[in-house]
């Protein structure tokens, strides 16, 4: 899996590892030559010379070493070089995001001429720019971005050009006549860059694919898939393997599996779901509950290191667009053999859990099984049944008791969730309603009901149980789903935002989930509650996959993993394999546990990074499509007026979230009243220099749609009126700021009470656990160096 492991089979003789080569360079006071490396490791075989040269080139490519003008290898850190990824900007400048963290380096426009957004580069810091930002000079491109670009083809004075759809690629690509390949003016195409740009010339390319006309239905998805490099093709070997699979579960797969076909397991999903990877059943037991969570046994069909496994890993997860899915697995598996369809035998992995009447997980066992779903239920139907809808209760009379048992268990689990003060967001998603021509007719809110939360709590319990299993048996390594507390910078910004609204986040430098939950509870009935929740979400760190357990802050859980969706998430598949490997070790090698696999630590590190990347890639792609579709919808509403709320304040204007539609548009600062406006970053407001008019986060507004730019996915708005959430007109100045500025209140939580002491003790335990995780990481690095 690792680059080192990929390269190892190429060498017929033993050569130094990357760690050993780095050690040799670090031990020198100056860069080391190739001959000195050969002498240092006493390499005399010509095959060793070739192998070491290849490895050194790979280390150059990855930015671990620099080949100097003196024909020697040195360390980038000793040359004050920073490795990072170029982030382009539509205005011509850019940034370098360092691989090892830290603030981005500003890259001026002249430096950006010879690089492209997405390039991996080495940058030398050059002090500060006029705005106080770290500025960098590009020393070398060590890895070029994917050379294919999606854009719109234009012909201007017989000159063909492709204007990239991604605004971060601000250089047009020249297309010679012989490289147009039939592209017509205005079409969306894929162009391959054949000559990179430099300081004097633009990039040159050729059209490799014509996607279609600019406004063709589904074009926004085609563009997003290619811009974000989402794999859509299966390898020939995968297609051959899937074609040979039978439509039914093979009889040999039943061996050594528990038979749960009589257990009334149910699937509960959305109306438009086609792949069902989880089924649940619960019943009271003593003074508590027993819960079965059966998950599709994808690992039986997707074996490690097979072509299908490699294709699934490359995708990392399924990507869900409006009315379209790029699946992680071929449809024959995702919607067929692996999907827990009703009234057919299916293979599954089961987490059977004992839960107390206080919602505490007491015990859990895991085993492979064969099951038969007794009903395919939807969230809407289950909610209606629980509300007493007579027709549905009659239609599903056979499964009424299992549904009501799940509801009763849910009440217990919800109370436990509230007891640990997990952060509960009341999110509102939207859904596009298309007509026959795939044009948007309306945008409707999608509201969660009790059935959503029933399944959510059952899945959380199964994820906790599996995480505890892996935490207990470190030898069966897998990936945890880790959500760390907010960074100090984000925490400071969020506190500043709350202060402007007269609110306070307790907890000092280390607030707990209880402190955040208290804020949400305080604002639940406020008109700006959704905005405050959005800002709270922005203050959080992004959850990631990692083999080092650091807990899940948002859910207030010490252990958490992803076990419940192996059809659409690769980390879940990794966890299933690890559990099987552990069971095989415990029960003996003769146990039929196909798909069992133990991953080495270094492979898990890379898997975690890769799966976190593919998740972000999917989020970015779906967000891009949503923005495009919303702009397309708003094209028919230019000139119309809407109410909304100020969702974001920047130095260049106000982003307005339109009520009901949940679409964001921009009121540019130049379109505000005839005045000079100054941006206050700490208090998230714009204030007029002469009029003293103030615009803040949360202000209610009335706007008019001025224009829509579909290419740039921008909605331009004109502000007609604004008022504060309390209904006061925003025409006030410094006096208003003083009036609205909250008084400093003493933090009651700092009083020396026993609860406070308990809280501090818990925080200390959390810190100790993080320190333990860091020690494990360091120990792992030391072991890998020794090996």
XYZ file of C-alpha atoms in Angstrom:
787
model
C 0.000 0.000 0.000
C 2.766 2.452 0.913
C 5.077 3.821 -1.714
C 7.907 1.967 -0.019
C 6.015 -1.314 -0.216
C 5.090 -0.683 -3.822
C 8.722 -0.193 -4.788
C 10.248 -2.986 -2.748
C 9.549 -5.837 -5.211
C 11.415 -3.951 -7.964
C 14.785 -4.597 -6.301
C 16.379 -8.023 -6.564
C 19.055 -7.045 -4.047
C 18.880 -5.395 -0.650
C 19.161 -1.608 -0.630
C 18.832 1.021 2.134
C 15.305 2.076 3.106
C 14.125 5.659 2.882
C 14.580 6.052 6.633
C 18.178 4.839 6.396
C 18.928 7.185 3.508
C 17.395 10.118 5.376
C 19.477 9.194 8.410
C 22.638 9.261 6.311
C 21.810 12.735 4.975
C 20.873 14.035 8.438
C 24.183 12.799 9.886
C 26.152 15.003 7.491
C 26.856 18.683 8.030
C 26.541 19.287 4.287
C 24.691 17.591 1.384
C 25.893 14.094 0.466
C 26.795 12.911 -3.049
C 25.657 9.677 -4.684
C 29.157 8.181 -4.486
C 29.327 8.999 -0.786
C 26.006 7.200 -0.247
C 27.354 4.103 -2.018
C 30.460 4.220 0.143
C 28.465 4.835 3.350
C 26.345 1.703 2.822
C 29.093 -0.323 1.087
C 27.011 -0.922 -2.028
C 29.120 -2.605 -4.706
C 26.566 -4.427 -6.844
C 25.474 -2.560 -10.002
C 21.877 -3.565 -9.275
C 22.154 -1.878 -5.866
C 23.398 1.308 -7.559
C 20.360 1.324 -9.854
C 17.966 0.590 -6.988
C 19.351 3.353 -4.756
C 19.260 5.860 -7.614
C 15.582 5.057 -8.214
C 14.782 5.399 -4.537
C 16.597 8.723 -4.293
C 14.634 10.020 -7.282
C 11.386 8.913 -5.613
C 12.438 10.752 -2.450
C 13.142 13.850 -4.553
C 9.677 13.523 -6.109
C 8.083 13.289 -2.668
C 10.004 16.309 -1.378
C 12.044 14.352 1.160
C 15.353 15.304 -0.480
C 16.674 18.107 -2.682
C 19.200 17.479 -5.458
C 21.459 20.533 -5.395
C 23.388 22.254 -8.175
C 26.512 20.692 -6.660
C 25.107 17.227 -7.535
C 24.453 16.289 -3.911
C 21.402 15.389 -1.827
C 20.288 17.669 1.000
C 17.355 18.113 3.364
C 14.710 20.725 2.433
C 14.369 21.817 6.065
C 18.054 22.717 6.270
C 17.680 24.826 3.146
C 14.690 26.650 4.653
C 12.407 25.092 2.059
C 8.764 24.290 2.754
C 6.870 21.590 0.910
C 3.228 22.327 0.191
C 0.334 22.450 -2.250
C -0.470 25.473 -4.401
C -3.945 26.957 -3.865
C -4.806 29.311 -6.724
C -7.051 32.381 -6.547
C -9.244 33.849 -9.264
C -7.431 37.221 -8.951
C -4.073 35.785 -10.029
C -2.248 35.350 -6.741
C -2.153 32.159 -4.722
C -1.080 30.431 -1.538
C 1.136 27.511 -0.582
C -0.452 25.265 2.044
C 2.418 23.573 3.944
C 2.225 19.795 4.291
C 3.305 19.972 7.926
C 0.639 22.511 8.924
C 1.090 26.144 9.867
C -0.117 29.283 8.115
C -0.329 29.413 4.334
C 2.348 31.353 2.455
C 1.175 34.092 0.091
C 2.409 33.587 -3.491
C 2.363 36.813 -5.581
C 0.956 36.802 -9.149
C 4.364 36.798 -10.855
C 5.306 33.605 -9.018
C 2.007 31.998 -10.007
C 2.718 32.308 -13.743
C 4.772 29.110 -13.814
C 2.622 26.923 -11.542
C -0.933 25.619 -11.475
C -3.447 25.158 -8.709
C -2.830 21.750 -7.155
C 0.920 21.555 -7.870
C 3.135 20.237 -5.056
C 6.050 22.655 -4.688
C 9.004 23.624 -2.564
C 8.782 27.219 -1.385
C 11.303 29.482 0.313
C 9.884 32.007 2.769
C 10.626 35.603 1.767
C 9.452 37.575 4.791
C 6.083 39.340 5.013
C 3.884 40.950 2.377
C 2.327 44.438 2.950
C -0.652 42.797 4.709
C 1.581 40.975 7.167
C 1.178 37.537 5.576
C 4.080 35.129 5.137
C 5.244 35.396 1.533
C 6.957 32.637 -0.410
C 9.079 32.161 -3.504
C 8.575 28.981 -5.517
C 11.852 27.079 -5.789
C 10.717 23.925 -7.562
C 7.652 22.021 -8.683
C 8.149 18.514 -7.326
C 4.800 17.029 -8.393
C 2.587 18.437 -11.132
C -1.167 18.453 -10.664
C -3.372 16.207 -12.763
C -2.820 17.522 -16.272
C -6.474 17.284 -17.395
C -8.624 20.388 -16.993
C -12.372 20.831 -17.450
C -13.444 24.063 -19.076
C -15.361 25.860 -21.777
C -13.933 25.961 -25.286
C -13.923 29.301 -27.120
C -12.664 30.424 -30.514
C -11.431 34.013 -30.592
C -9.911 35.321 -33.833
C -9.197 31.748 -34.957
C -7.407 31.073 -31.682
C -8.780 28.182 -29.649
C -8.694 28.479 -25.874
C -10.144 26.574 -22.929
C -11.234 28.685 -19.980
C -11.024 26.408 -16.889
C -14.235 25.957 -14.946
C -12.233 25.990 -11.712
C -11.595 29.675 -10.986
C -8.445 28.749 -9.044
C -6.901 27.881 -12.421
C -6.641 31.434 -13.699
C -4.619 30.713 -16.847
C -6.416 29.989 -20.101
C -5.156 26.971 -22.043
C -4.188 27.539 -25.668
C -5.510 24.871 -28.060
C -3.784 24.574 -31.464
C -6.044 23.880 -34.482
C -4.839 20.298 -34.795
C -5.633 19.648 -31.100
C -9.304 20.755 -31.093
C -10.595 17.282 -31.986
C -13.986 18.534 -33.130
C -14.737 20.869 -30.214
C -17.150 23.687 -31.059
C -17.342 27.196 -29.643
C -19.051 27.233 -26.228
C -18.873 23.503 -25.512
C -17.661 22.018 -22.232
C -14.524 19.949 -22.837
C -11.702 18.149 -21.058
C -8.278 19.415 -22.103
C -4.959 17.771 -21.371
C -2.079 20.167 -20.759
C 0.755 19.217 -23.098
C 3.057 22.099 -22.209
C 3.148 23.655 -18.792
C 3.122 27.435 -18.353
C 6.159 29.533 -17.589
C 6.676 33.209 -16.900
C 6.387 34.104 -20.586
C 3.894 31.682 -22.107
C 0.486 30.277 -21.280
C -0.131 26.543 -20.975
C -0.835 24.647 -24.192
C -3.125 21.649 -24.437
C -5.335 19.426 -26.528
C -9.021 18.541 -26.241
C -9.334 14.917 -25.126
C -13.078 14.735 -24.436
C -16.154 16.736 -25.374
C -18.683 16.661 -22.538
C -21.427 18.561 -24.339
C -23.188 21.901 -24.429
C -22.885 24.335 -21.588
C -26.427 24.036 -20.207
C -27.032 20.354 -21.009
C -28.860 18.470 -18.212
C -26.420 16.779 -15.836
C -23.434 18.753 -17.150
C -22.734 20.139 -13.680
C -22.157 16.586 -12.393
C -19.902 15.657 -15.317
C -17.790 18.742 -14.604
C -17.557 18.083 -10.863
C -16.577 14.447 -11.357
C -13.681 15.389 -13.608
C -12.555 18.478 -11.709
C -12.266 16.499 -8.503
C -10.762 13.402 -10.154
C -13.520 11.085 -8.936
C -12.972 7.635 -10.503
C -15.942 6.392 -12.532
C -14.520 3.487 -14.546
C -14.070 -0.072 -13.302
C -10.973 -2.030 -14.239
C -11.398 -4.869 -16.747
C -10.500 -7.399 -14.043
C -13.217 -6.028 -11.747
C -15.835 -6.210 -14.480
C -14.844 -9.799 -15.224
C -15.040 -10.771 -11.538
C -18.443 -9.141 -10.990
C -19.911 -10.670 -14.149
C -19.113 -14.141 -12.811
C -20.932 -13.559 -9.514
C -24.239 -15.378 -9.100
C -27.444 -13.483 -8.338
C -27.859 -15.358 -5.044
C -25.612 -15.961 -2.038
C -23.350 -18.974 -2.736
C -24.152 -22.003 -0.562
C -20.562 -22.351 0.661
C -20.854 -18.902 2.260
C -23.325 -20.220 4.863
C -20.613 -22.254 6.604
C -19.803 -21.263 10.216
C -22.376 -18.458 10.190
C -25.096 -17.923 12.766
C -28.557 -18.285 11.233
C -30.598 -15.149 11.997
C -33.185 -15.581 9.242
C -36.009 -15.975 11.759
C -35.002 -12.850 13.695
C -37.322 -10.018 12.506
C -34.564 -7.656 11.393
C -35.760 -4.526 9.537
C -34.126 -2.025 7.209
C -35.183 1.612 7.645
C -33.916 4.018 4.958
C -34.984 6.910 2.757
C -37.628 6.529 0.075
C -35.095 6.790 -2.750
C -32.431 4.519 -1.178
C -31.335 1.554 -3.273
C -28.514 0.067 -1.201
C -29.449 -1.177 2.270
C -26.389 -1.923 4.363
C -27.885 -2.019 7.865
C -30.778 -3.840 9.559
C -31.841 -3.598 13.201
C -33.856 -5.426 15.822
C -34.270 -4.851 19.568
C -36.107 -6.517 22.402
C -36.334 -5.941 26.155
C -34.158 -8.209 28.275
C -34.317 -8.121 32.063
C -34.135 -4.491 33.117
C -32.350 -3.513 29.905
C -32.259 -4.204 26.191
C -30.625 -6.425 23.612
C -29.908 -4.785 20.273
C -28.874 -6.498 17.030
C -27.263 -4.369 14.313
C -26.667 -6.451 11.173
C -24.396 -4.933 8.546
C -23.875 -6.173 4.989
C -20.833 -8.466 4.848
C -19.069 -6.695 2.004
C -15.711 -8.183 3.041
C -16.866 -11.641 1.875
C -17.110 -10.410 -1.731
C -14.398 -7.726 -1.728
C -11.186 -9.549 -0.794
C -7.988 -7.659 0.107
C -5.617 -6.692 -2.721
C -7.928 -7.891 -5.511
C -8.681 -5.629 -8.508
C -12.144 -4.928 -7.040
C -10.582 -3.972 -3.702
C -8.131 -1.618 -5.406
C -10.954 0.044 -7.356
C -13.008 0.452 -4.171
C -10.030 1.898 -2.303
C -9.329 4.361 -5.105
C -12.903 5.657 -4.782
C -12.814 5.564 -0.985
C -16.544 6.160 -0.689
C -19.689 6.555 -2.733
C -20.437 10.086 -3.945
C -24.074 11.184 -3.848
C -25.182 13.877 -6.263
C -28.821 14.958 -6.812
C -30.453 11.997 -8.638
C -27.051 10.422 -9.391
C -24.530 8.281 -7.506
C -20.918 7.329 -8.164
C -20.838 4.102 -6.109
C -17.848 2.665 -4.269
C -18.849 -0.836 -5.421
C -20.350 -2.100 -8.702
C -24.149 -2.029 -8.776
C -24.431 -5.816 -8.786
C -22.928 -5.747 -5.290
C -24.100 -2.410 -3.869
C -27.738 -2.805 -4.921
C -27.769 -6.594 -5.209
C -25.703 -9.212 -3.387
C -24.530 -6.934 -0.565
C -27.756 -4.971 -0.146
C -30.009 -6.273 2.651
C -33.081 -6.450 0.428
C -36.287 -7.832 1.962
C -37.203 -11.539 1.882
C -33.871 -12.781 0.476
C -30.890 -14.403 2.192
C -27.972 -12.067 2.760
C -24.582 -12.339 4.438
C -23.957 -9.966 7.302
C -21.642 -9.063 10.170
C -23.541 -8.620 13.418
C -22.940 -6.519 16.490
C -25.150 -7.968 19.234
C -25.225 -5.652 22.223
C -26.501 -5.684 25.774
C -27.678 -2.205 26.855
C -28.723 -1.098 30.334
C -31.951 0.725 31.100
C -29.834 3.894 31.334
C -28.567 3.496 27.774
C -25.103 2.252 28.733
C -23.358 -0.347 26.588
C -22.720 -3.303 28.902
C -21.452 -5.968 26.524
C -21.126 -6.745 22.811
C -20.347 -9.751 20.651
C -19.532 -9.893 16.952
C -20.034 -12.701 14.476
C -20.771 -13.436 10.814
C -24.361 -14.456 10.091
C -26.931 -15.049 7.408
C -30.140 -13.004 7.665
C -33.363 -12.194 5.874
C -34.828 -8.710 6.193
C -38.476 -8.991 7.266
C -39.475 -5.592 5.858
C -38.046 -2.705 3.881
C -39.261 0.323 5.847
C -38.804 4.033 5.147
C -38.267 6.849 7.611
C -41.569 8.426 6.618
C -43.576 5.226 7.149
C -41.969 4.401 10.501
C -42.619 7.926 11.792
C -46.247 7.718 10.661
C -46.668 4.283 12.296
C -45.328 5.615 15.585
C -47.730 8.556 15.332
C -50.621 6.054 15.052
C -51.484 6.160 11.333
C -54.124 3.367 11.163
C -53.670 2.189 7.548
C -49.906 1.791 7.881
C -50.228 0.117 11.269
C -52.577 -2.394 9.703
C -50.372 -2.922 6.633
C -47.261 -3.525 8.766
C -48.951 -5.299 11.648
C -46.390 -8.126 11.496
C -43.536 -5.785 12.405
C -45.318 -3.364 14.753
C -43.713 -4.831 17.879
C -40.128 -4.602 16.521
C -40.772 -0.985 15.465
C -42.205 -0.026 18.843
C -39.358 -1.807 20.643
C -36.849 0.198 18.624
C -38.690 3.378 19.558
C -38.646 2.476 23.260
C -34.916 1.702 23.119
C -34.330 4.961 21.275
C -35.843 6.940 24.157
C -33.322 5.304 26.500
C -30.393 5.988 24.139
C -31.497 9.570 23.558
C -31.604 10.206 27.291
C -28.081 8.792 27.607
C -26.935 11.024 24.735
C -28.369 14.065 26.493
C -26.742 12.932 29.719
C -23.275 13.029 28.195
C -24.176 16.347 26.478
C -23.401 15.318 22.919
C -23.787 18.310 20.606
C -27.141 18.034 18.843
C -27.422 20.027 15.638
C -30.819 20.672 14.104
C -29.658 20.685 10.505
C -31.975 21.430 7.620
C -31.059 19.941 4.263
C -32.642 20.800 0.938
C -33.688 18.642 -1.983
C -33.915 19.577 -5.658
C -37.152 18.655 -7.410
C -36.504 18.118 -11.134
C -38.912 17.990 -14.063
C -38.722 15.560 -17.000
C -36.033 17.718 -18.678
C -33.952 17.642 -15.453
C -34.540 21.312 -14.817
C -35.223 22.375 -11.237
C -38.873 23.036 -10.486
C -38.421 23.752 -6.781
C -36.081 23.435 -3.796
C -37.687 21.785 -0.798
C -36.469 21.316 2.774
C -35.780 17.770 3.982
C -36.704 17.464 7.628
C -35.554 14.678 9.917
C -38.129 12.756 11.879
C -38.024 10.332 14.810
C -37.194 7.369 12.523
C -33.966 9.056 11.402
C -32.862 9.459 14.995
C -33.834 5.891 15.922
C -31.495 4.494 13.275
C -28.828 7.067 14.079
C -28.715 6.037 17.749
C -28.578 2.327 16.859
C -25.686 2.954 14.456
C -23.820 5.066 17.034
C -24.125 2.245 19.565
C -22.713 -0.286 17.067
C -19.885 2.084 16.136
C -18.978 2.565 19.793
C -19.004 -1.205 20.398
C -16.641 -1.885 17.488
C -14.333 0.978 18.474
C -14.045 -0.463 21.993
C -13.244 -3.879 20.526
C -10.402 -2.496 18.414
C -9.152 -0.317 21.274
C -8.991 -3.420 23.461
C -7.227 -5.536 20.813
C -4.623 -3.251 19.249
C -3.211 -6.106 17.190
C -6.355 -6.040 15.015
C -5.737 -2.458 13.924
C -8.426 -0.486 12.131
C -9.422 3.131 11.583
C -11.172 5.218 14.205
C -13.472 8.102 13.361
C -11.814 10.934 15.272
C -13.257 14.381 15.894
C -10.883 16.543 17.914
C -11.873 19.652 19.912
C -11.815 23.074 18.197
C -8.423 24.732 17.727
C -7.570 27.751 19.883
C -7.908 30.110 16.889
C -11.380 28.844 15.965
C -12.396 28.906 19.611
C -11.343 32.553 19.930
C -13.256 33.528 16.784
C -16.400 31.745 17.952
C -16.246 33.388 21.370
C -15.948 36.775 19.671
C -18.986 36.031 17.522
C -21.027 34.968 20.571
C -19.959 38.045 22.529
C -21.496 40.287 19.870
C -24.810 38.508 20.446
C -24.625 38.755 24.217
C -23.778 35.072 24.623
C -20.982 33.305 26.451
C -19.259 29.955 25.946
C -18.032 28.530 29.247
C -15.091 26.218 29.769
C -12.119 28.548 29.402
C -9.413 27.253 27.057
C -10.802 23.733 27.033
C -14.615 23.863 26.704
C -16.479 20.588 26.812
C -19.338 19.396 24.649
C -21.614 20.286 27.576
C -20.538 23.929 27.256
C -21.384 23.938 23.549
C -24.699 22.184 24.177
C -25.630 24.858 26.721
C -25.146 27.536 24.062
C -27.393 25.666 21.627
C -30.040 25.235 24.306
C -29.959 28.957 25.123
C -30.541 30.009 21.515
C -32.998 27.296 20.470
C -35.961 29.712 20.353
C -34.065 32.703 18.975
C -34.735 33.834 15.393
C -30.993 33.623 14.649
C -30.640 30.114 16.108
C -29.805 28.537 12.738
C -27.064 31.090 12.124
C -25.535 30.555 15.571
C -25.576 26.808 14.978
C -23.877 27.329 11.597
C -21.125 29.384 13.224
C -20.709 26.715 15.906
C -20.287 24.114 13.167
C -17.666 26.272 11.460
C -15.718 26.482 14.705
C -15.388 22.694 14.815
C -12.558 20.676 13.330
C -13.256 18.235 10.537
C -13.570 14.599 11.563
C -10.917 12.300 10.082
C -9.997 8.625 9.861
C -6.922 7.587 11.800
C -5.584 4.424 13.515
C -4.939 6.480 16.681
C -8.012 6.818 18.863
C -8.515 10.349 20.195
C -12.276 10.161 20.716
C -15.180 11.981 19.078
C -15.686 15.453 20.546
C -19.034 16.233 18.924
C -20.651 13.002 20.107
C -18.906 13.199 23.510
C -17.550 9.676 23.087
C -14.139 8.322 24.094
C -14.174 5.711 21.311
C -15.862 5.865 17.941
C -15.437 4.096 14.603
C -17.358 3.548 11.365
C -18.713 0.009 11.109
C -22.192 0.432 9.655
C -21.780 1.360 5.952
C -19.210 -0.854 4.185
C -21.168 -0.616 0.909
C -20.380 3.080 0.643
C -17.364 3.717 2.942
C -13.988 1.978 2.688
C -13.007 2.568 6.377
C -15.999 0.423 7.389
C -14.724 -2.358 5.144
C -11.292 -2.097 6.809
C -12.947 -2.452 10.211
C -14.962 -5.516 9.127
C -11.775 -7.220 7.954
C -10.030 -6.423 11.229
C -12.919 -7.860 13.279
C -12.857 -11.039 11.183
C -9.109 -11.339 11.675
C -9.577 -10.986 15.420
C -12.344 -13.618 15.449
C -10.182 -15.959 13.408
C -7.341 -15.564 15.885
C -9.668 -16.254 18.801
C -11.613 -19.155 17.263
C -8.858 -20.875 15.318
C -7.577 -20.906 11.711
C -10.206 -23.415 10.552
C -12.997 -20.888 11.082
C -14.493 -19.834 7.733
C -14.017 -16.064 7.912
C -13.360 -15.078 4.317
C -12.037 -11.563 3.959
C -10.207 -11.458 7.325
C -7.164 -9.200 7.182
C -4.768 -7.561 9.631
C -3.281 -4.270 8.483
C 0.216 -3.146 9.560
C 0.463 0.213 11.322
C 2.129 2.063 8.451
C -0.564 0.897 6.034
C -3.303 2.092 8.394
C -1.702 5.542 8.553
C -1.830 5.816 4.786
C -5.359 4.374 4.616
C -6.564 6.981 7.112
C -5.097 9.856 5.113
C -6.445 8.495 1.835
C -9.984 7.872 3.120
C -10.108 11.300 4.774
C -9.051 12.802 1.431
C -11.686 10.949 -0.600
C -14.356 12.039 1.882
C -13.317 15.692 1.502
C -13.188 15.214 -2.272
C -16.768 13.932 -2.284
C -17.949 16.811 -0.071
C -16.293 19.393 -2.328
C -17.742 17.847 -5.481
C -21.300 17.629 -4.146
C -21.076 21.180 -2.769
C -19.960 22.404 -6.188
C -22.914 20.726 -7.898
C -25.342 22.123 -5.325
C -24.001 25.653 -5.882
C -24.304 25.274 -9.660
C -27.885 23.990 -9.462
C -28.901 26.772 -7.090
C -27.466 29.360 -9.473
C -29.295 27.725 -12.379
C -32.533 27.872 -10.396
C -32.006 31.537 -9.468
C -31.541 32.539 -13.116
C -35.325 32.441 -13.402
C -35.694 34.725 -10.390
C -33.531 37.713 -11.409
C -35.342 40.888 -10.381
C -37.393 39.202 -7.655
C -37.260 40.131 -3.959
C -36.573 37.765 -1.064
C -36.126 37.914 2.699
C -33.018 36.456 4.280
C -30.384 36.755 6.967
C -26.758 37.886 6.926
C -24.911 34.565 7.114
C -21.365 35.858 6.689
C -19.613 39.217 6.780
C -16.372 39.777 4.842
C -14.255 42.751 3.870
C -15.817 42.647 0.400
C -19.475 42.365 1.370
C -22.319 40.442 2.959
C -23.378 36.895 2.188
C -27.148 36.582 2.516
C -28.911 33.256 3.100
C -32.351 33.436 1.519
C -35.196 32.196 3.688
C -36.896 28.953 2.647
C -34.533 28.348 -0.303
C -31.346 28.242 1.838
C -29.400 29.744 -1.043
C -26.527 32.169 -0.427
C -25.956 35.318 -2.470
C -23.555 38.261 -2.164
C -24.273 41.917 -1.531
C -20.945 43.392 -2.614
C -19.606 46.211 -0.446
C -19.575 48.500 -3.509
C -23.345 48.044 -3.803
C -24.059 49.191 -0.249
C -25.233 52.751 0.458
C -23.032 55.599 -0.698
C -20.414 55.359 2.029
C -17.042 53.813 2.888
C -17.508 50.616 4.868
C -14.917 49.158 7.226
C -14.729 45.505 8.200
C -14.452 44.486 11.856
C -13.218 40.890 11.817
C -13.543 40.312 15.574
C -17.175 41.399 15.734
C -18.199 40.169 12.255
C -19.640 43.459 11.034
C -19.337 46.216 8.434
C -19.725 49.802 9.637
C -20.163 52.909 7.479
C -17.480 55.545 7.955
C -19.877 58.493 7.696
C -23.369 57.091 8.182
C -22.288 54.757 11.026
C -24.703 52.211 9.611
C -23.860 48.719 10.872
C -24.404 45.324 9.229
C -23.904 42.283 11.456
C -24.192 38.532 11.336
C -27.789 37.541 11.973
C -29.395 40.756 10.706
C -32.661 40.186 8.869
C -32.640 41.642 5.375
C -34.717 42.089 2.272
C -32.831 41.774 -1.000
C -33.367 41.815 -4.747
C -31.626 39.442 -7.155
C -29.476 41.639 -9.428
C -27.767 38.966 -11.545
C -26.586 35.349 -11.636
C -23.206 34.240 -13.018
C -23.495 30.522 -13.708
C -19.856 30.079 -14.761
C -18.542 31.504 -11.486
C -21.486 30.145 -9.456
C -22.260 33.594 -8.063
C -25.559 35.232 -7.140
C -25.375 39.037 -6.949
C -27.912 40.684 -4.646
C -29.023 44.249 -3.918
C -29.812 45.133 -0.320
C -33.223 46.785 0.106
C -33.646 46.799 3.899
C -31.995 45.407 7.020
C -32.914 45.044 10.668
C -31.481 43.297 13.704
C -32.924 39.940 14.872
C -34.849 41.888 17.531
C -36.624 43.915 14.859
C -34.678 47.208 15.236
C -33.603 49.051 12.101
C -29.853 48.861 11.472
C -29.307 52.610 11.146
C -27.345 53.021 14.358
C -23.731 53.887 14.907
C -21.229 53.757 17.722
C -23.928 54.245 20.345
C -25.658 51.139 19.028
C -22.410 49.210 19.205
C -21.991 50.209 22.817
C -25.587 49.292 23.562
C -25.273 45.871 21.941
C -21.858 45.046 23.365
C -22.471 42.552 26.170
C -21.346 43.292 29.672
C -18.611 41.083 31.003
C -20.257 38.541 33.206
C -18.517 36.421 35.776
C -18.134 32.818 34.695
C -20.186 30.968 37.273
C -18.572 27.734 36.217
C -15.289 28.982 37.722
C -16.721 28.857 41.231
C -15.122 26.149 43.366
C -18.008 23.694 43.209
C -17.797 19.944 43.166
C -19.286 19.726 39.665
C -16.612 22.072 38.405
C -13.939 19.929 40.013
C -15.399 16.861 38.334
C -15.364 18.688 35.034
C -11.705 19.606 35.457
C -10.855 16.045 36.339
C -12.615 14.832 33.190
C -10.766 17.413 31.098
C -7.525 16.184 32.647
C -8.363 12.633 31.644
C -9.096 13.768 28.094
C -5.743 15.550 27.913
C -3.988 12.500 29.310
C -5.657 10.336 26.661
C -4.521 12.709 23.896
C -0.988 12.585 25.305
C -1.165 8.788 25.281
C -2.251 8.829 21.644
C 0.680 11.098 20.804
C 3.071 8.743 22.611
C 1.708 5.837 20.550
C 2.314 7.799 17.361
C 5.905 8.542 18.350
C 6.513 4.928 19.358
C 5.117 3.771 16.025
C 7.509 6.078 14.168
C 10.423 4.753 16.208
C 9.441 1.149 15.386
C 9.190 1.926 11.681
C 12.691 3.499 11.751
C 14.146 0.430 13.429
C 12.448 -1.870 10.910
